[in-house]
Tab-separated table of C-alpha atoms and ligand atoms in Angstrom:
chain	number	residue	atom	x	y	z
A	13	MET	CA	87.291	124.180	30.000
A	14	ALA	CA	90.244	121.266	30.057
A	15	THR	CA	90.459	121.060	33.270
A	16	ALA	CA	93.253	118.597	34.124
A	17	ALA	CA	92.967	115.820	31.735
A	18	PHE	CA	89.708	115.451	31.014
A	19	ASP	CA	86.370	118.208	29.157
A	20	THR	CA	84.580	120.455	31.465
A	21	PRO	CA	80.866	119.994	30.103
A	22	LYS	CA	79.278	122.677	27.985
A	23	LEU	CA	77.062	124.862	30.079
A	24	LYS	CA	73.202	124.405	29.297
A	25	ALA	CA	69.495	125.211	29.880
A	26	TYR	CA	68.041	122.826	32.496
A	27	PRO	CA	67.650	119.601	31.517
A	28	VAL	CA	69.103	118.124	29.226
A	29	ILE	CA	69.242	114.405	29.688
A	30	PRO	CA	72.801	113.342	27.443
A	31	LEU	CA	72.798	110.587	24.595
A	32	VAL	CA	74.255	107.589	26.702
A	33	GLN	CA	77.861	107.165	26.432
A	34	VAL	CA	78.586	103.832	27.373
A	35	GLY	CA	81.771	103.111	29.580
A	36	ALA	CA	82.049	107.183	29.947
A	37	THR	CA	83.490	106.513	33.437
A	38	SER	CA	84.026	103.384	33.728
A	39	HIS	CA	87.949	104.597	34.041
A	40	LEU	CA	87.130	106.778	37.889
A	41	LYS	CA	87.362	104.597	41.107
A	42	PRO	CA	88.866	105.345	44.525
A	43	PHE	CA	91.620	104.970	45.941
A	44	VAL	CA	92.128	101.817	47.742
A	45	ALA	CA	92.607	102.357	51.407
A	46	GLY	CA	95.646	100.755	52.580
A	47	ALA	CA	96.601	98.118	54.929
A	48	PRO	CA	97.230	100.758	57.800
A	49	ILE	CA	93.945	102.634	56.534
A	50	GLN	CA	92.221	99.516	57.186
A	51	GLN	CA	93.286	97.885	60.706
A	52	ALA	CA	93.409	101.820	61.727
A	53	ILE	CA	89.210	101.358	62.011
A	54	GLY	CA	89.069	98.026	62.208
A	55	PHE	CA	88.620	96.552	58.970
A	56	PRO	CA	90.653	94.049	56.614
A	57	GLU	CA	93.455	95.244	55.905
A	58	ALA	CA	93.649	94.058	52.023
A	59	LEU	CA	90.561	91.780	49.788
A	60	VAL	CA	90.181	88.851	52.028
A	61	ASP	CA	91.238	84.894	50.124
A	62	ASP	CA	87.668	83.477	50.449
A	63	TRP	CA	86.117	87.635	49.240
A	64	GLN	CA	83.125	85.710	47.270
A	65	ALA	CA	81.831	83.920	49.791
A	66	LYS	CA	82.463	86.785	52.661
A	67	ALA	CA	80.939	89.227	50.729
A	68	ILE	CA	78.118	86.803	49.822
A	69	ALA	CA	77.420	85.981	53.430
A	70	LYS	CA	77.214	89.610	54.507
A	71	MET	CA	74.740	90.420	51.946
A	72	GLY	CA	73.076	88.396	53.612
A	73	GLU	CA	73.435	89.791	57.096
A	74	LEU	CA	72.585	93.239	55.644
A	75	LEU	CA	69.229	92.056	53.636
A	76	GLY	CA	68.172	90.038	56.785
A	77	LYS	CA	69.040	93.390	59.200
A	78	TYR	CA	67.637	95.800	56.997
A	79	ARG	CA	64.273	94.570	55.487
A	80	SER	CA	64.238	98.220	53.359
A	81	LEU	CA	67.140	96.769	51.273
A	82	GLN	CA	65.205	93.597	51.033
A	83	VAL	CA	61.750	96.069	49.441
A	84	TYR	CA	64.861	97.886	47.039
A	85	MET	CA	66.718	94.241	45.383
A	86	ASP	CA	62.997	93.000	44.965
A	87	ALA	CA	60.456	95.788	44.104
A	88	CYS	CA	62.310	97.595	40.871
A	89	VAL	CA	59.115	97.501	38.413
A	90	HIS	CA	62.439	98.946	36.042
A	91	CYS	CA	59.786	101.397	34.932
A	92	GLY	CA	62.957	104.887	34.318
A	93	ALA	CA	61.677	107.121	36.020
A	94	CYS	CA	64.513	107.731	37.558
A	95	SER	CA	67.291	107.051	34.758
A	96	ASP	CA	67.667	110.473	34.124
A	97	LYS	CA	67.712	111.971	37.914
A	98	CYS	CA	71.177	111.379	38.921
A	99	HIS	CA	73.550	114.333	38.462
A	100	TYR	CA	76.407	111.917	37.741
A	101	PHE	CA	74.107	110.473	34.720
A	102	LEU	CA	73.246	113.779	33.377
A	103	GLY	CA	77.180	114.947	33.518
A	104	THR	CA	78.787	111.768	32.501
A	105	ALA	CA	76.770	110.032	29.870
A	106	ASP	CA	77.138	106.350	31.462
A	107	PRO	CA	73.960	104.494	31.463
A	108	LYS	CA	76.055	102.999	34.897
A	109	ASN	CA	75.119	105.647	36.288
A	110	MET	CA	71.301	106.180	36.050
A	111	PRO	CA	70.311	105.285	39.890
A	112	VAL	CA	68.816	101.833	38.090
A	113	ALA	CA	71.461	100.363	36.660
A	114	ARG	CA	73.381	101.202	39.991
A	115	GLN	CA	71.233	99.062	41.795
A	116	ASP	CA	71.754	96.746	39.608
A	117	LEU	CA	74.843	96.254	40.154
A	118	MET	CA	73.672	94.611	43.240
A	119	ARG	CA	70.233	93.347	42.101
A	120	LYS	CA	71.487	90.778	39.614
A	121	ILE	CA	74.309	89.441	42.698
A	122	TYR	CA	71.121	89.341	45.024
A	123	ARG	CA	69.116	86.757	41.842
A	124	ARG	CA	71.957	84.888	42.496
A	125	TYR	CA	72.519	84.694	45.191
A	126	PHE	CA	69.749	84.700	47.386
A	127	THR	CA	66.660	83.441	44.645
A	128	PHE	CA	65.494	80.869	43.376
A	129	ALA	CA	65.097	81.744	40.239
A	130	GLY	CA	68.083	83.043	39.856
A	131	LYS	CA	70.035	80.319	41.243
A	132	TYR	CA	68.356	77.940	39.289
A	133	PHE	CA	67.674	79.986	35.720
A	134	PRO	CA	70.509	82.578	35.880
A	135	LYS	CA	70.526	83.790	32.392
A	136	LEU	CA	66.388	83.311	32.050
A	137	VAL	CA	66.162	86.836	35.032
A	138	GLY	CA	69.908	88.416	34.551
A	139	ALA	CA	71.238	87.195	37.759
A	140	VAL	CA	74.938	86.866	37.444
A	141	ASP	CA	77.805	85.100	39.851
A	142	LEU	CA	79.828	87.737	42.168
A	143	THR	CA	83.105	87.969	40.202
A	144	ARG	CA	86.830	90.324	40.441
A	145	GLU	CA	84.518	91.938	37.628
A	146	VAL	CA	82.067	92.646	39.118
A	147	LEU	CA	83.756	93.976	42.542
A	148	ASP	CA	85.868	96.516	40.675
A	149	GLU	CA	82.870	97.547	38.400
A	150	TRP	CA	81.022	97.901	42.048
A	151	PHE	CA	83.943	99.924	43.203
A	152	SER	CA	83.837	102.304	40.486
A	153	TYR	CA	80.730	102.875	40.036
A	154	PHE	CA	79.449	102.514	44.116
A	155	ASN	CA	81.551	104.989	44.416
A	156	GLN	CA	80.310	107.565	42.087
A	157	CYS	CA	77.396	107.721	43.913
A	158	SER	CA	77.130	110.609	46.417
A	159	GLU	CA	73.144	109.186	48.408
A	160	CYS	CA	72.378	112.648	47.480
A	161	ARG	CA	68.632	110.628	47.021
A	162	ARG	CA	67.488	112.455	44.273
A	163	CYS	CA	66.630	109.768	42.598
A	164	SER	CA	64.239	107.987	45.652
A	165	VAL	CA	62.210	111.068	45.286
A	166	PHE	CA	60.912	110.111	41.798
A	167	CYS	CA	60.495	106.335	42.239
A	168	PRO	CA	57.026	105.618	42.418
A	169	TYR	CA	58.048	102.806	44.810
A	170	GLY	CA	60.429	105.151	46.674
A	171	ILE	CA	63.326	102.868	46.196
A	172	ASP	CA	66.710	104.164	47.865
A	173	THR	CA	69.391	104.271	45.758
A	174	ALA	CA	71.925	105.978	48.501
A	175	GLU	CA	71.143	102.695	50.986
A	176	VAL	CA	72.181	100.992	48.233
A	177	THR	CA	75.369	102.143	47.848
A	178	MET	CA	75.912	101.916	51.517
A	179	ALA	CA	75.589	98.185	51.974
A	180	ALA	CA	77.672	97.687	48.864
A	181	ARG	CA	80.336	99.828	50.509
A	182	GLU	CA	79.783	97.679	53.844
A	183	ILE	CA	79.701	94.503	51.753
A	184	MET	CA	82.570	95.668	50.147
A	185	ASP	CA	85.516	97.322	53.462
A	186	SER	CA	83.794	94.009	55.337
A	187	VAL	CA	86.251	91.601	52.426
A	188	GLY	CA	88.863	94.807	53.199
A	189	LEU	CA	88.106	96.552	49.453
A	190	GLY	CA	87.968	100.150	51.269
A	191	GLN	CA	88.174	103.436	50.295
A	192	LYS	CA	90.219	105.786	51.005
A	193	TYR	CA	89.815	108.970	51.282
A	194	SER	CA	86.564	108.051	54.144
A	195	ASN	CA	87.853	105.766	56.413
A	196	GLU	CA	91.371	108.100	56.714
A	197	ILE	CA	89.146	109.824	57.322
A	198	ILE	CA	87.413	108.220	60.397
A	199	GLY	CA	90.944	106.928	60.959
A	200	LYS	CA	91.387	110.778	61.775
A	201	VAL	CA	88.642	111.610	63.883
A	202	HIS	CA	89.132	108.320	65.711
A	203	ARG	CA	92.456	109.357	66.584
A	204	ILE	CA	92.534	113.124	66.647
A	205	GLY	CA	89.145	113.887	67.209
A	206	ASN	CA	88.351	115.964	63.672
A	207	ASN	CA	88.567	114.935	59.665
A	208	LEU	CA	91.016	117.308	59.126
A	209	GLY	CA	93.155	116.044	61.958
A	210	ILE	CA	93.654	119.478	64.147
A	211	PRO	CA	95.373	118.842	67.235
A	212	GLY	CA	93.742	120.035	70.201
A	213	PRO	CA	96.398	122.886	70.957
A	214	ALA	CA	96.612	123.792	67.502
A	215	LEU	CA	92.709	123.881	67.520
A	216	GLU	CA	93.429	126.450	70.426
A	217	ASN	CA	95.649	128.966	68.489
A	218	THR	CA	93.321	129.040	66.204
A	219	LEU	CA	90.371	129.915	68.089
A	220	GLU	CA	92.577	132.354	69.610
A	221	GLY	CA	93.260	133.784	66.295
A	222	LEU	CA	89.821	134.156	66.121
A	223	GLU	CA	89.215	136.616	69.194
A	224	GLU	CA	91.782	138.628	67.867
A	225	ASP	CA	90.378	138.626	64.651
A	226	THR	CA	86.811	139.959	65.700
A	227	LYS	CA	87.732	142.822	68.217
A	228	GLU	CA	89.768	143.489	65.745
A	229	GLU	CA	87.251	143.825	63.274
A	230	THR	CA	84.244	145.036	65.714
A	231	GLY	CA	85.826	146.307	68.155
A	232	LEU	CA	84.732	143.417	70.943
A	233	ASP	CA	85.436	141.124	73.161
A	234	ILE	CA	83.791	138.251	71.026
A	235	LYS	CA	84.422	134.829	72.193
A	236	PHE	CA	85.258	131.488	70.584
A	237	PRO	CA	84.741	129.571	74.015
A	238	LEU	CA	86.486	125.484	73.995
A	239	ASP	CA	85.913	123.053	76.258
A	240	VAL	CA	83.985	125.524	79.295
A	241	LYS	CA	82.378	123.890	81.382
A	242	GLY	CA	78.870	124.669	81.983
A	243	ALA	CA	78.263	126.615	79.046
A	244	GLU	CA	74.654	126.547	77.606
A	245	VAL	CA	75.446	125.320	74.256
A	246	LEU	CA	77.353	122.524	72.779
A	247	LEU	CA	78.592	123.855	69.868
A	248	ILE	CA	79.342	120.339	66.550
A	249	THR	CA	80.721	122.350	63.345
A	250	PRO	CA	82.182	120.856	60.497
A	251	SER	CA	85.900	121.116	61.110
A	252	ALA	CA	86.099	122.860	58.233
A	253	ASP	CA	85.088	125.908	59.887
A	254	PHE	CA	87.856	126.396	62.094
A	255	PHE	CA	90.278	127.458	59.639
A	256	SER	CA	89.620	127.188	56.332
A	257	GLU	CA	87.909	129.705	53.447
A	258	PRO	CA	85.125	130.519	52.779
A	259	HIS	CA	83.222	128.033	56.345
A	260	VAL	CA	86.008	130.225	58.767
A	261	GLU	CA	82.704	132.901	57.925
A	262	SER	CA	80.149	130.710	59.133
A	263	LEU	CA	81.973	129.989	62.659
A	264	ILE	CA	82.233	134.292	63.413
A	265	GLY	CA	78.628	134.643	62.070
A	266	TYR	CA	77.639	131.415	64.916
A	267	ALA	CA	80.219	133.320	67.461
A	268	LYS	CA	78.490	136.796	66.641
A	269	VAL	CA	74.459	135.414	67.015
A	270	PHE	CA	75.563	133.795	70.592
A	271	HIS	CA	77.184	137.022	70.999
A	272	ALA	CA	74.397	139.220	70.399
A	273	ALA	CA	71.815	137.105	72.236
A	274	GLY	CA	73.551	136.448	75.538
A	275	ILE	CA	73.943	132.803	74.787
A	276	SER	CA	76.895	130.927	76.825
A	277	TRP	CA	78.112	128.221	74.146
A	278	THR	CA	81.704	126.348	73.666
A	279	LEU	CA	83.178	124.068	71.166
A	280	SER	CA	84.898	120.184	72.499
A	281	SER	CA	88.461	119.206	71.902
A	282	HIS	CA	86.968	116.287	72.271
A	283	ALA	CA	84.626	116.100	69.454
A	284	SER	CA	85.477	118.668	67.319
A	285	GLU	CA	83.650	117.141	64.941
A	286	ALA	CA	80.364	117.306	63.479
A	287	GLY	CA	81.081	115.021	60.316
A	288	ASN	CA	80.240	111.933	60.347
A	289	PHE	CA	81.723	109.704	57.437
A	290	GLY	CA	79.966	106.733	58.742
A	291	MET	CA	77.083	106.926	57.300
A	292	PHE	CA	79.191	107.686	54.252
A	293	ILE	CA	80.750	104.015	54.484
A	294	GLY	CA	77.392	102.669	54.887
A	295	ASN	CA	78.774	101.976	58.972
A	296	TYR	CA	76.160	102.009	61.728
A	297	GLU	CA	79.092	100.952	63.774
A	298	GLN	CA	81.492	103.568	63.096
A	299	MET	CA	78.452	105.798	62.788
A	300	ARG	CA	77.735	105.570	66.802
A	301	THR	CA	81.300	105.349	67.836
A	302	ILE	CA	82.238	108.710	66.173
A	303	SER	CA	78.768	110.000	67.492
A	304	LEU	CA	79.154	108.880	70.902
A	305	ARG	CA	82.530	111.645	71.205
A	306	VAL	CA	79.030	113.733	71.246
A	307	ARG	CA	77.041	112.504	73.817
A	308	ASP	CA	80.403	112.037	75.947
A	309	ALA	CA	81.643	115.667	75.537
A	310	ALA	CA	77.884	117.386	75.716
A	311	LYS	CA	78.171	115.501	79.410
A	312	GLU	CA	81.667	116.372	79.846
A	313	LEU	CA	81.017	119.427	79.456
A	314	GLY	CA	77.550	120.059	81.263
A	315	VAL	CA	75.587	121.743	78.741
A	316	LYS	CA	72.011	121.807	77.855
A	317	ARG	CA	72.173	122.005	74.833
A	318	ILE	CA	73.463	120.551	71.461
A	319	VAL	CA	73.864	122.681	68.410
A	320	VAL	CA	75.128	121.942	65.286
A	321	GLY	CA	76.337	123.824	62.873
A	322	GLU	CA	76.643	123.832	58.732
A	323	CYS	CA	76.614	120.647	57.170
A	324	GLY	CA	74.792	117.901	55.569
A	325	HIS	CA	74.957	115.588	56.388
A	326	ALA	CA	76.500	115.676	59.840
A	327	TRP	CA	72.527	117.190	60.441
A	328	ARG	CA	71.489	114.084	58.963
A	329	VAL	CA	73.352	112.085	61.234
A	330	ALA	CA	72.466	114.258	63.751
A	331	TYR	CA	68.638	114.269	63.395
A	332	SER	CA	68.003	111.415	61.751
A	333	PHE	CA	70.306	109.104	64.081
A	334	TRP	CA	71.548	110.571	67.467
A	335	ASN	CA	68.825	109.597	68.991
A	336	THR	CA	68.692	105.677	68.569
A	337	LEU	CA	73.114	106.121	68.503
A	338	ILE	CA	73.556	108.147	70.952
A	339	GLY	CA	70.556	109.017	73.147
A	340	PRO	CA	68.869	109.449	75.518
A	341	PHE	CA	69.448	112.941	75.855
A	342	ASP	CA	68.036	113.377	79.444
A	343	TYR	CA	70.894	115.079	80.948
A	344	LEU	CA	70.176	117.900	78.275
A	345	ASP	CA	67.512	120.833	78.882
A	346	SER	CA	64.382	119.177	77.793
A	347	ARG	CA	62.709	122.372	76.788
A	348	TYR	CA	65.005	122.423	73.843
A	349	PRO	CA	65.091	119.355	70.746
A	350	VAL	CA	68.228	117.875	70.329
A	351	PRO	CA	69.730	118.455	67.980
A	352	GLN	CA	68.887	121.660	67.318
A	353	HIS	CA	70.172	123.097	63.706
A	354	ILE	CA	72.180	126.804	64.049
A	355	CYS	CA	69.576	128.360	61.590
A	356	GLU	CA	67.028	127.264	63.979
A	357	VAL	CA	68.846	129.371	66.771
A	358	THR	CA	69.374	132.317	64.324
A	359	ASP	CA	66.080	132.258	63.039
A	360	ASP	CA	64.492	131.640	66.145
A	361	LEU	CA	65.862	134.723	67.403
A	362	ILE	CA	65.665	136.751	64.718
A	363	GLN	CA	61.525	136.251	65.267
A	364	ARG	CA	61.931	137.453	68.708
A	365	GLY	CA	63.139	140.101	67.900
A	366	ALA	CA	66.053	139.010	69.767
A	367	LEU	CA	68.958	140.544	66.608
A	368	ARG	CA	69.586	143.184	64.900
A	369	PHE	CA	71.020	143.887	61.163
A	370	ASP	CA	71.953	145.906	59.023
A	371	LYS	CA	70.639	144.631	55.596
A	372	SER	CA	72.355	146.966	53.741
A	373	ALA	CA	76.096	145.592	54.322
A	374	ASN	CA	75.205	142.467	52.014
A	375	ASP	CA	74.297	144.965	49.455
A	376	ASP	CA	77.455	144.068	46.915
A	377	ARG	CA	75.580	140.619	47.086
A	378	ILE	CA	73.598	139.255	44.892
A	379	ILE	CA	72.532	136.355	46.624
A	380	THR	CA	70.718	132.529	45.480
A	381	PHE	CA	70.470	129.674	47.498
A	382	HIS	CA	72.076	126.158	47.187
A	383	ASP	CA	69.853	123.436	48.700
A	384	SER	CA	72.141	120.556	50.044
A	385	CYS	CA	71.032	117.164	49.372
A	386	ASN	CA	72.002	115.644	52.841
A	387	VAL	CA	69.498	118.399	54.520
A	388	ALA	CA	66.968	118.295	51.579
A	389	ARG	CA	65.993	115.568	51.570
A	390	ALA	CA	66.867	113.155	54.545
A	391	SER	CA	66.093	116.176	57.217
A	392	ARG	CA	64.574	119.279	56.054
A	393	MET	CA	62.102	118.960	58.526
A	394	GLY	CA	64.541	119.689	61.249
A	395	ASN	CA	62.152	121.242	64.887
A	396	MET	CA	60.169	124.105	63.407
A	397	PRO	CA	57.626	125.373	60.906
A	398	GLY	CA	58.870	125.817	57.418
A	399	GLY	CA	61.371	123.055	58.110
A	400	GLN	CA	64.993	124.269	56.435
A	401	PHE	CA	63.262	124.777	52.652
A	402	VAL	CA	62.195	128.064	54.281
A	403	ILE	CA	63.981	129.087	57.274
A	404	PRO	CA	67.852	129.190	55.619
A	405	ARG	CA	66.322	131.363	52.529
A	406	ARG	CA	63.849	133.390	55.792
A	407	ILE	CA	67.407	134.538	57.265
A	408	ILE	CA	69.094	134.635	53.933
A	409	THR	CA	66.085	137.722	53.009
A	410	THR	CA	66.404	139.063	57.192
A	411	VAL	CA	69.673	139.732	56.238
A	412	ALA	CA	70.152	140.984	52.734
A	413	ASN	CA	68.224	142.645	50.499
A	414	HIS	CA	68.844	140.750	47.161
A	415	PHE	CA	67.942	137.102	46.575
A	416	HIS	CA	66.766	135.228	43.965
A	417	ASP	CA	65.851	131.235	44.139
A	418	MET	CA	67.216	129.060	41.168
A	419	ALA	CA	64.366	127.314	39.030
A	420	PRO	CA	62.284	124.861	39.854
A	421	GLY	CA	63.094	121.667	40.106
A	422	THR	CA	66.220	122.637	40.877
A	423	ILE	CA	65.642	123.604	44.458
A	424	HIS	CA	63.823	122.182	47.768
A	425	GLU	CA	63.597	118.214	47.837
A	426	SER	CA	64.274	118.263	43.959
A	427	THR	CA	68.028	119.947	44.507
A	428	PHE	CA	70.796	118.729	43.011
A	429	CYS	CA	74.220	117.448	44.440
A	430	CYS	CA	76.931	119.731	44.509
A	431	GLY	CA	78.702	116.853	42.839
A	432	GLY	CA	80.887	116.071	45.951
A	433	GLY	CA	78.780	114.504	49.210
A	434	GLY	CA	78.425	110.885	49.575
A	435	GLY	CA	82.875	110.848	50.892
A	436	LEU	CA	83.735	111.804	47.471
A	437	LEU	CA	85.815	115.031	47.694
A	438	THR	CA	88.368	113.262	47.205
A	439	ASP	CA	90.630	114.765	44.295
A	440	ASP	CA	91.421	111.099	42.885
A	441	LEU	CA	87.870	112.045	41.548
A	442	LEU	CA	88.221	114.925	40.392
A	443	GLU	CA	86.214	114.160	36.595
A	444	LEU	CA	83.190	112.779	38.728
A	445	ARG	CA	83.073	115.339	41.535
A	446	VAL	CA	83.221	118.191	38.269
A	447	LYS	CA	80.971	116.638	35.485
A	448	GLY	CA	78.709	115.666	38.697
A	449	ALA	CA	78.261	119.521	39.485
A	450	LEU	CA	77.111	119.959	35.480
A	451	PRO	CA	73.036	120.547	36.607
A	452	ARG	CA	74.399	122.741	39.435
A	453	MET	CA	76.510	125.178	37.664
A	454	GLU	CA	73.631	124.995	34.232
A	455	ALA	CA	70.905	125.762	37.176
A	456	LEU	CA	73.418	127.939	38.815
A	457	ASN	CA	74.106	130.303	35.220
A	458	GLN	CA	70.711	130.746	34.647
A	459	VAL	CA	70.180	132.569	37.528
A	460	VAL	CA	73.522	134.485	37.346
A	461	ASN	CA	71.865	134.971	33.399
A	462	GLU	CA	68.689	136.594	34.512
A	463	HIS	CA	68.928	138.485	37.911
A	464	GLY	CA	73.665	139.027	38.473
A	465	VAL	CA	73.858	136.586	40.932
A	466	ASN	CA	77.656	136.639	42.279
A	467	PHE	CA	76.675	134.897	45.323
A	468	MET	CA	75.502	131.717	46.464
A	469	ALA	CA	74.821	130.283	49.871
A	470	THR	CA	74.921	126.832	51.524
A	471	ILE	CA	74.306	125.301	54.524
A	472	CYS	CA	77.098	122.311	54.200
A	473	ALA	CA	80.789	121.986	54.275
A	474	ILE	CA	80.946	119.463	51.563
A	475	CYS	CA	78.965	122.332	49.329
A	476	LYS	CA	81.824	125.261	50.212
A	477	ALA	CA	84.388	123.060	49.816
A	478	GLN	CA	83.728	121.569	46.258
A	479	PHE	CA	81.865	124.529	45.093
A	480	THR	CA	85.205	126.288	45.698
A	481	LYS	CA	86.713	123.751	44.020
A	482	VAL	CA	84.297	122.950	40.789
A	483	LEU	CA	82.538	126.647	40.583
A	484	PRO	CA	86.352	127.911	38.414
A	485	ALA	CA	86.094	125.022	35.730
A	486	TYR	CA	82.269	126.514	34.864
A	487	GLY	CA	84.099	129.468	34.372
A	488	PHE	CA	82.484	131.055	37.317
A	489	LYS	CA	84.333	133.475	40.620
A	490	MET	CA	84.969	130.456	43.796
A	491	GLY	CA	84.536	133.291	45.984
A	492	MET	CA	80.448	132.944	44.941
A	493	VAL	CA	80.207	130.026	47.372
A	494	GLY	CA	79.279	130.368	51.035
A	495	GLY	CA	77.335	130.383	54.008
A	496	VAL	CA	74.074	131.961	55.421
A	497	HIS	CA	76.196	132.754	58.632
A	498	GLN	CA	78.633	134.339	56.835
A	499	LEU	CA	75.613	136.487	55.369
A	500	VAL	CA	74.723	136.879	59.370
A	501	SER	CA	77.934	137.580	60.322
A	502	LYS	CA	78.424	140.503	57.798
A	503	ALA	CA	75.097	142.294	58.371
A	504	ILE	CA	73.836	141.685	62.085
A	505	LEU	CA	74.546	144.652	64.524
A	506	LEU	CA	76.325	144.372	67.820
A	507	GLY	CA	76.915	146.531	70.537
A	508	ASP	CA	75.952	150.532	70.621
A	509	LYS	CA	76.054	149.745	66.548
B	1738	LIG	S1	71.678	108.012	45.145
B	1738	LIG	FE1	72.033	111.096	44.016
B	1738	LIG	S2	74.004	110.408	43.227
B	1738	LIG	FE2	73.497	108.419	43.671
B	1738	LIG	S3	72.180	107.548	41.788
B	1738	LIG	FE3	70.295	108.534	43.413
B	1738	LIG	S4	70.697	110.249	42.070
B	1738	LIG	FE4	72.833	109.590	41.828
B	1739	LIG	S1	62.031	104.724	39.494
B	1739	LIG	FE1	61.637	102.886	41.318
B	1739	LIG	S2	60.882	101.353	40.731
B	1739	LIG	FE2	61.070	102.652	37.853
B	1739	LIG	S3	63.347	101.987	37.209
B	1739	LIG	FE3	63.438	103.145	39.355
B	1739	LIG	S4	63.954	102.267	41.042
B	1739	LIG	FE4	63.248	101.006	38.991
């Protein structure tokens, strides 16, 4: 199928290693952030005059700050174990999308300016000068990495290309070469409070509308509270959950769970976004500033615990970084872990017999589950036994009768990225997104053919948005993706039912 100006790859059985096509995606790059976007988040408005010296100095700073980056630059033995593990390489065949080649874009600069051999014998060690051509190549290929970390699972030295990509993006931002999509979103969070730029009054209206819709569906007064002081739970969820399909179905599911369990909860108009694109651009200061909204909201509202909705990278930031970014959490109830994932809350209530379901309500669905990268490889242990491989699947099999996993090698920590993570969910990168989704689509196709699967559940807003866009390109129905709490919402028994 042709999608816009490019051909969608043909589905085959995984794994098919493509024949290398040099330069296949060298034309792909995201839009550069303009002056107002850069200015709004404190970055240089455009490429600075002395960008080369500044970029090298920034690299030196990061090498000193992050020991891991220095190790990654030195430790690779070019064994090739990672080379066929990236979905972007499998989908595009461009050898520069092999993780080792992506790292080498930085490694050859590192060698030139930070190693003895590279300074005096550059050709011998593959070291090159940081030229404008190299910088442009960085902007292209470091924006063809979704920071999914699949390659790191297969590297015998644990080299994490995602961290190399984050460092490269941080260096580029520091000299004024920013990526429009991510930086614009960060600006919206600072200005308005969420990625989608929904102002407080619009959010209030939306939540009132949801209360009316849910009343019509259930006959019950299920609340979608905003800025309620003294609530037990502060829910931090991706702003996509507030209005767009299929995301909003999950928000309705969370509300029903809280209602059924008698847990008081609230959203915050100040922290109306779980996503944190500061991580995608490798900028800890941005990550911290965005995270601080959550701490401020929790204190202001006087909640006892903080729960994170279905968002992969938000959960990673919360689980892996909140403690150092915005801890300690001594103002919350110490009986609960910080943060908690909404799936942990629901699963715990299920285990304690606090929720009732009619599984047959989901009988029209034959379900599979897509493990989202940032949950599966960066924060999967969570706070409960089994972690995030077991919990979402246990919820699904509690609320539905028909579930089939995709093939081994494509699930759990080997899961394939949806193709739109890491700040690449933008239409200027649509070709990359469609092609990068190929391995996941192949695994999905297999379980569709074998079991008649017609619904793919996931717990990430970016995965949901990306699949909604790319599923039709591969001949699947756009509506076959949705959240785990969408399934919960359908089957949960409320009131006297
Ligand atoms: S982190 Fe993911 S997208 Fe980036 S190189 Fe590794 S496998 Fe590819
Ligand atoms: S698997 Fe690790 S050591 Fe081997 S080429 Fe890839 S990054 Fe280098």
